[in-house]
Amino acid sequence: MRHEHLISAKQLSRGDIEAVLDRAAEFAADPGAHSDSHAETLLGLLFFEPSTRTKMSFDAAMKRLGGDTIDMGSVDSSSVKKGESLADTVRVIEGYADALVLRHPSEGAAKLASEFVDVPVVNAGDGAGHHPTQTLLDLYTIREHAGLDDLTIGIMGDLKYGRTVHSLAHALTNFDADQRFVSPESLRLPQGVRYDLRNAGAEVHEHTALEEVLDELDVLYVTRIQRERFPDENEYRSVAGEYRIDAATLESANPELSVMHPLPRVDEITPEVDAMEHATYFEQAHSGVPVRMALLDYML
Ligand code: NCD
């Protein structure tokens, strides 16, 4: 990869994406066979927001490559609680680790951190901004199930605050993908994201009803309403539960449709869907390890 830091999906060219996904496929075929690749390498995990998948799969990926991780732990148990700035925290931890993975509630935090350190910084989610490594594993899963060209994908849910959507939509502009954005009016893509997508040559088709597009889709990417980003809880309640996928919803879908979700889900996909052929979200989460192995292998 050409870039020292990975901050936004906008940095990823088609060539970068294909190189990471090809390497990830090699790691997925035999994850245990690479434990000498990065012995002695230490990855710093700095998670200022909750995480299960992203943090644990980075941890597993680094260890599968023979390296190890050091973890700042929760904000409550770190010096952040004493008022330490992000800049100071990362300047200290760069002395302990060979690369840093950062998740933070503020948009722009990873970019800011990258300006203070010399080791590579990977953005593991910055507020409602970007989440480029999630995108790489999403693309890996899409490629396995539907292919990345001639793809028709519905992206549904919280398109305003959902950082996984902002990154995925941008990365898909590298491919010949028809993107259909389905959300309540109040949770449409932010102006800036729409502008960037159009600038990258994409058409932005927006819908409020899934039925308008469902039968055309190869992939339906469902997202959680990002409750923690709503300035007003009433506003959240007015849209919560508006889009829910159950077995009945999928009756009119293409039989080959893959239903994806970055997880965690709350109630967007009912558990009855889990047993259907369409359900791809757990497999998607599992690909986080080989994809992050591939990314670390390129960056380190
Ligand atoms: C997502 C995130 O943190 O943005 N989770 C993840 O990394 N798999 C999605 C979400 O929290 O809804």
Tab-separated table of C-alpha atoms and ligand atoms in Angstrom:
chain	number	residue	atom	x	y	z
A	1	MET	CA	0.000	0.000	0.000
A	2	ARG	CA	1.166	3.477	-0.799
A	3	HIS	CA	0.034	5.052	2.432
A	4	GLU	CA	1.693	5.068	5.768
A	5	HIS	CA	-1.526	5.769	7.663
A	6	LEU	CA	-4.980	4.451	6.852
A	7	ILE	CA	-7.430	7.162	7.837
A	8	SER	CA	-10.188	7.152	5.237
A	9	ALA	CA	-11.552	4.823	2.583
A	10	LYS	CA	-10.940	7.687	0.148
A	11	GLN	CA	-7.256	6.718	0.210
A	12	LEU	CA	-7.963	3.250	-1.167
A	13	SER	CA	-7.515	2.704	-4.897
A	14	ARG	CA	-8.885	-0.313	-6.693
A	15	GLY	CA	-5.344	-1.707	-6.802
A	16	ASP	CA	-4.878	-1.286	-3.020
A	17	ILE	CA	-8.188	-2.979	-2.338
A	18	GLU	CA	-7.513	-5.908	-4.639
A	19	ALA	CA	-4.031	-6.418	-3.208
A	20	VAL	CA	-5.361	-6.546	0.375
A	21	LEU	CA	-8.268	-8.835	-0.518
A	22	ASP	CA	-6.038	-11.228	-2.472
A	23	ARG	CA	-3.603	-11.422	0.418
A	24	ALA	CA	-6.498	-11.870	2.858
A	25	ALA	CA	-7.709	-14.854	0.839
A	26	GLU	CA	-4.270	-16.458	1.275
A	27	PHE	CA	-4.413	-15.859	5.029
A	28	ALA	CA	-7.985	-17.170	5.233
A	29	ALA	CA	-6.951	-20.407	3.532
A	30	ASP	CA	-4.452	-21.158	6.311
A	31	PRO	CA	-4.525	-18.615	9.147
A	32	GLY	CA	-2.143	-20.611	11.347
A	33	ALA	CA	0.672	-20.797	8.802
A	34	HIS	CA	2.036	-17.264	9.155
A	35	SER	CA	3.149	-17.030	12.754
A	36	ASP	CA	6.721	-16.105	11.814
A	37	SER	CA	5.738	-13.197	9.549
A	38	HIS	CA	5.836	-10.379	12.099
A	39	ALA	CA	7.446	-11.796	15.228
A	40	GLU	CA	8.602	-8.974	17.561
A	41	THR	CA	5.981	-6.551	16.163
A	42	LEU	CA	3.797	-4.776	18.713
A	43	LEU	CA	0.473	-3.217	17.781
A	44	GLY	CA	-1.011	-0.550	20.074
A	45	LEU	CA	-4.785	-0.708	20.549
A	46	LEU	CA	-6.354	2.598	21.561
A	47	PHE	CA	-10.119	2.299	21.809
A	48	PHE	CA	-11.859	5.356	23.211
A	49	GLU	CA	-15.249	3.859	22.254
A	50	PRO	CA	-16.713	0.380	22.770
A	51	SER	CA	-15.676	-2.343	20.347
A	52	THR	CA	-15.890	-6.109	20.187
A	53	ARG	CA	-15.187	-7.181	16.615
A	54	THR	CA	-12.773	-4.516	15.493
A	55	LYS	CA	-10.572	-4.678	18.554
A	56	MET	CA	-10.575	-8.455	18.962
A	57	SER	CA	-9.966	-9.111	15.281
A	58	PHE	CA	-7.014	-6.690	15.191
A	59	ASP	CA	-5.717	-8.448	18.282
A	60	ALA	CA	-6.187	-11.889	16.693
A	61	ALA	CA	-4.690	-10.714	13.373
A	62	MET	CA	-1.515	-9.343	14.969
A	63	LYS	CA	-1.079	-12.508	17.040
A	64	ARG	CA	-1.730	-14.762	14.030
A	65	LEU	CA	1.149	-12.945	12.322
A	66	GLY	CA	3.418	-13.775	15.228
A	67	GLY	CA	3.330	-10.317	16.807
A	68	ASP	CA	1.591	-9.080	19.935
A	69	THR	CA	-0.642	-6.224	21.055
A	70	ILE	CA	-0.678	-3.731	23.884
A	71	ASP	CA	-4.007	-2.302	24.879
A	72	MET	CA	-4.709	1.086	26.442
A	73	GLY	CA	-7.764	-0.495	28.054
A	74	SER	CA	-10.918	1.426	28.755
A	75	VAL	CA	-10.924	5.206	28.877
A	76	ASP	CA	-11.975	4.990	32.518
A	77	SER	CA	-8.797	3.165	33.467
A	78	SER	CA	-6.410	5.300	31.378
A	79	SER	CA	-4.841	8.729	31.868
A	80	VAL	CA	-7.462	10.145	29.511
A	81	LYS	CA	-9.594	10.186	32.640
A	82	LYS	CA	-7.061	12.630	34.147
A	83	GLY	CA	-7.478	14.982	31.205
A	84	GLU	CA	-4.635	13.862	28.958
A	85	SER	CA	-4.977	15.047	25.349
A	86	LEU	CA	-5.185	12.624	22.436
A	87	ALA	CA	-1.969	14.101	21.027
A	88	ASP	CA	-0.056	13.353	24.240
A	89	THR	CA	-1.531	9.857	24.553
A	90	VAL	CA	-0.500	8.829	21.032
A	91	ARG	CA	2.942	10.452	21.356
A	92	VAL	CA	3.589	8.308	24.399
A	93	ILE	CA	2.218	5.060	22.981
A	94	GLU	CA	4.153	5.401	19.712
A	95	GLY	CA	7.208	4.782	21.869
A	96	TYR	CA	5.772	1.429	22.936
A	97	ALA	CA	4.374	0.048	19.656
A	98	ASP	CA	5.168	-0.271	15.938
A	99	ALA	CA	1.711	0.841	14.770
A	100	LEU	CA	-1.417	2.220	16.394
A	101	VAL	CA	-5.071	1.321	15.882
A	102	LEU	CA	-7.352	4.102	17.074
A	103	ARG	CA	-11.083	4.303	17.629
A	104	HIS	CA	-12.457	7.580	18.884
A	105	PRO	CA	-15.847	9.304	19.204
A	106	SER	CA	-14.676	12.456	17.371
A	107	GLU	CA	-14.624	12.677	13.601
A	108	GLY	CA	-11.108	13.591	12.511
A	109	ALA	CA	-9.413	12.053	15.577
A	110	ALA	CA	-7.378	9.499	13.605
A	111	LYS	CA	-6.179	12.161	11.167
A	112	LEU	CA	-5.169	14.376	14.068
A	113	ALA	CA	-3.357	11.521	15.834
A	114	SER	CA	-1.463	10.670	12.639
A	115	GLU	CA	-0.027	14.177	12.577
A	116	PHE	CA	1.694	13.667	15.926
A	117	VAL	CA	3.390	10.313	15.415
A	118	ASP	CA	5.808	8.583	13.053
A	119	VAL	CA	4.394	5.055	13.335
A	120	PRO	CA	1.450	4.046	11.103
A	121	VAL	CA	-2.004	4.937	12.434
A	122	VAL	CA	-5.053	2.916	11.413
A	123	ASN	CA	-8.460	4.496	11.848
A	124	ALA	CA	-10.746	1.950	13.514
A	125	GLY	CA	-13.683	4.384	13.456
A	126	ASP	CA	-13.747	8.129	14.093
A	127	GLY	CA	-17.179	9.301	15.243
A	128	ALA	CA	-19.545	9.506	12.283
A	129	GLY	CA	-16.557	9.781	9.942
A	130	HIS	CA	-14.865	6.729	8.446
A	131	HIS	CA	-14.118	3.084	9.243
A	132	PRO	CA	-11.863	1.925	6.393
A	133	THR	CA	-10.854	-1.480	7.784
A	134	GLN	CA	-14.500	-2.448	8.187
A	135	THR	CA	-14.870	-1.536	4.528
A	136	LEU	CA	-12.063	-3.865	3.516
A	137	LEU	CA	-13.751	-6.791	5.210
A	138	ASP	CA	-17.110	-5.762	3.748
A	139	LEU	CA	-15.563	-5.730	0.276
A	140	TYR	CA	-13.959	-9.101	0.914
A	141	THR	CA	-17.358	-10.574	1.762
A	142	ILE	CA	-19.084	-8.893	-1.191
A	143	ARG	CA	-16.395	-10.179	-3.530
A	144	GLU	CA	-16.856	-13.740	-2.233
A	145	HIS	CA	-20.637	-13.679	-2.602
A	146	ALA	CA	-21.614	-11.336	-5.417
A	147	GLY	CA	-18.430	-9.996	-7.009
A	148	LEU	CA	-17.440	-6.334	-6.956
A	149	ASP	CA	-18.297	-5.467	-10.541
A	150	ASP	CA	-21.850	-5.338	-11.918
A	151	LEU	CA	-22.985	-5.240	-8.322
A	152	THR	CA	-26.316	-3.771	-7.219
A	153	ILE	CA	-26.168	-3.048	-3.513
A	154	GLY	CA	-28.764	-1.585	-1.178
A	155	ILE	CA	-27.273	0.269	1.772
A	156	MET	CA	-29.906	0.770	4.424
A	157	GLY	CA	-30.421	2.304	7.840
A	158	ASP	CA	-28.499	5.139	9.446
A	159	LEU	CA	-26.693	6.676	6.501
A	160	LYS	CA	-26.174	9.948	8.315
A	161	TYR	CA	-24.151	8.810	11.303
A	162	GLY	CA	-23.038	5.376	10.050
A	163	ARG	CA	-19.305	5.551	9.426
A	164	THR	CA	-19.210	2.065	7.909
A	165	VAL	CA	-21.568	3.332	5.196
A	166	HIS	CA	-19.491	6.430	4.464
A	167	SER	CA	-16.401	4.309	3.932
A	168	LEU	CA	-18.078	1.489	2.017
A	169	ALA	CA	-19.923	3.797	-0.377
A	170	HIS	CA	-16.716	5.598	-1.180
A	171	ALA	CA	-14.683	2.443	-1.722
A	172	LEU	CA	-17.371	1.087	-4.062
A	173	THR	CA	-16.812	4.019	-6.426
A	174	ASN	CA	-13.666	2.127	-7.509
A	175	PHE	CA	-15.920	-0.575	-8.965
A	176	ASP	CA	-18.850	-0.690	-11.319
A	177	ALA	CA	-21.407	-0.792	-8.519
A	178	ASP	CA	-24.960	0.518	-8.520
A	179	GLN	CA	-25.568	1.831	-5.005
A	180	ARG	CA	-29.108	2.316	-3.666
A	181	PHE	CA	-29.330	4.234	-0.399
A	182	VAL	CA	-32.391	3.417	1.706
A	183	SER	CA	-33.123	5.424	4.858
A	184	PRO	CA	-35.633	7.647	6.584
A	185	GLU	CA	-35.478	11.240	5.270
A	186	SER	CA	-33.781	12.404	8.452
A	187	LEU	CA	-30.945	9.863	8.188
A	188	ARG	CA	-29.899	10.366	4.569
A	189	LEU	CA	-26.230	10.558	3.618
A	190	PRO	CA	-24.583	13.777	4.810
A	191	GLN	CA	-24.005	16.485	2.173
A	192	GLY	CA	-20.248	16.032	2.314
A	193	VAL	CA	-20.423	12.299	1.636
A	194	ARG	CA	-22.871	12.800	-1.237
A	195	TYR	CA	-20.591	15.425	-2.706
A	196	ASP	CA	-17.554	13.135	-2.459
A	197	LEU	CA	-19.414	10.224	-4.062
A	198	ARG	CA	-20.569	12.351	-6.996
A	199	ASN	CA	-17.068	13.732	-7.349
A	200	ALA	CA	-15.783	10.165	-7.603
A	201	GLY	CA	-18.251	9.537	-10.456
A	202	ALA	CA	-20.967	7.688	-8.515
A	203	GLU	CA	-24.696	8.233	-8.870
A	204	VAL	CA	-26.481	8.648	-5.562
A	205	HIS	CA	-29.906	6.961	-5.741
A	206	GLU	CA	-31.886	7.589	-2.558
A	207	HIS	CA	-35.021	5.779	-1.427
A	208	THR	CA	-37.170	5.695	1.673
A	209	ALA	CA	-38.774	2.275	1.030
A	210	LEU	CA	-36.811	-0.936	0.672
A	211	GLU	CA	-39.576	-2.441	-1.522
A	212	GLU	CA	-38.658	0.019	-4.270
A	213	VAL	CA	-35.329	-1.721	-4.800
A	214	LEU	CA	-35.274	-5.068	-2.980
A	215	ASP	CA	-35.826	-7.403	-5.949
A	216	GLU	CA	-32.915	-5.837	-7.892
A	217	LEU	CA	-30.326	-6.254	-5.153
A	218	ASP	CA	-27.382	-8.650	-5.030
A	219	VAL	CA	-26.421	-7.407	-1.569
A	220	LEU	CA	-28.408	-5.674	1.156
A	221	TYR	CA	-26.113	-3.940	3.668
A	222	VAL	CA	-28.117	-3.198	6.812
A	223	THR	CA	-26.871	-0.844	9.526
A	224	ARG	CA	-27.739	-0.042	13.112
A	225	ILE	CA	-29.277	3.312	13.990
A	226	GLN	CA	-26.336	4.977	15.749
A	227	ARG	CA	-28.152	5.903	18.937
A	228	GLU	CA	-25.025	7.266	20.632
A	229	ARG	CA	-24.598	9.964	17.938
A	230	PHE	CA	-28.084	11.474	18.187
A	231	PRO	CA	-28.050	14.846	19.910
A	232	ASP	CA	-31.613	14.179	21.080
A	233	GLU	CA	-32.995	10.862	22.355
A	234	ASN	CA	-36.503	11.731	21.055
A	235	GLU	CA	-35.100	12.063	17.589
A	236	TYR	CA	-33.629	8.579	17.951
A	237	ARG	CA	-36.929	7.147	19.147
A	238	SER	CA	-38.768	8.586	16.176
A	239	VAL	CA	-36.696	6.511	13.737
A	240	ALA	CA	-35.733	3.450	15.813
A	241	GLY	CA	-37.219	0.243	14.488
A	242	GLU	CA	-38.349	1.824	11.209
A	243	TYR	CA	-36.542	-0.697	9.045
A	244	ARG	CA	-36.609	-4.271	10.146
A	245	ILE	CA	-35.637	-7.276	8.060
A	246	ASP	CA	-37.438	-10.520	8.795
A	247	ALA	CA	-38.217	-13.662	6.806
A	248	ALA	CA	-41.344	-12.054	5.312
A	249	THR	CA	-39.372	-9.015	4.079
A	250	LEU	CA	-37.061	-11.321	2.170
A	251	GLU	CA	-39.808	-13.219	0.339
A	252	SER	CA	-39.601	-10.905	-2.656
A	253	ALA	CA	-35.795	-10.756	-2.657
A	254	ASN	CA	-33.477	-12.281	-5.239
A	255	PRO	CA	-32.825	-15.843	-3.932
A	256	GLU	CA	-29.086	-15.116	-4.209
A	257	LEU	CA	-29.311	-11.935	-2.108
A	258	SER	CA	-26.648	-11.638	0.608
A	259	VAL	CA	-27.770	-9.776	3.710
A	260	MET	CA	-24.807	-8.092	5.384
A	261	HIS	CA	-24.453	-6.029	8.568
A	262	PRO	CA	-21.269	-4.693	10.202
A	263	LEU	CA	-22.775	-5.694	13.589
A	264	PRO	CA	-23.696	-5.173	16.361
A	265	ARG	CA	-27.352	-5.452	15.371
A	266	VAL	CA	-30.043	-4.304	17.739
A	267	ASP	CA	-33.336	-5.196	16.081
A	268	GLU	CA	-32.694	-4.426	12.401
A	269	ILE	CA	-32.505	-8.105	11.443
A	270	THR	CA	-34.685	-10.571	13.329
A	271	PRO	CA	-32.963	-13.763	14.548
A	272	GLU	CA	-35.148	-15.916	12.231
A	273	VAL	CA	-33.096	-14.563	9.298
A	274	ASP	CA	-29.915	-16.094	10.766
A	275	ALA	CA	-30.833	-19.562	9.519
A	276	MET	CA	-31.622	-18.362	5.971
A	277	GLU	CA	-29.196	-18.672	3.051
A	278	HIS	CA	-29.259	-14.885	2.765
A	279	ALA	CA	-27.583	-14.328	6.149
A	280	THR	CA	-23.951	-13.392	5.583
A	281	TYR	CA	-23.200	-11.181	8.592
A	282	PHE	CA	-21.435	-13.686	10.839
A	283	GLU	CA	-19.208	-14.843	8.023
A	284	GLN	CA	-18.578	-11.148	7.277
A	285	ALA	CA	-17.429	-10.577	10.870
A	286	HIS	CA	-15.133	-13.610	10.705
A	287	SER	CA	-13.337	-12.253	7.664
A	288	GLY	CA	-12.132	-9.398	9.894
A	289	VAL	CA	-9.156	-11.501	10.979
A	290	PRO	CA	-7.652	-12.461	7.574
A	291	VAL	CA	-8.423	-9.012	6.155
A	292	ARG	CA	-6.721	-7.244	9.059
A	293	MET	CA	-3.818	-9.693	8.822
A	294	ALA	CA	-3.424	-8.673	5.186
A	295	LEU	CA	-3.627	-4.990	6.021
A	296	LEU	CA	-1.066	-5.206	8.824
A	297	ASP	CA	1.196	-7.292	6.613
A	298	TYR	CA	1.170	-4.513	3.994
A	299	MET	CA	1.516	-1.638	6.424
A	300	LEU	CA	4.234	-3.021	8.680
B	1	NCD	C1	-19.564	-0.562	13.532
B	1	NCD	C2	-18.889	0.698	14.067
B	1	NCD	O1	-18.300	0.676	15.141
B	1	NCD	O2	-18.960	1.680	13.349
B	1	NCD	N1	-19.182	-1.711	14.210
B	1	NCD	C3	-18.079	-2.396	13.791
B	1	NCD	O3	-16.974	-1.893	13.799
B	1	NCD	N2	-18.275	-3.630	13.314
B	1	NCD	C4	-21.023	-0.438	13.352
B	1	NCD	C5	-21.879	0.010	14.490
B	1	NCD	O4	-21.405	0.276	15.598
B	1	NCD	O5	-23.089	0.092	14.271
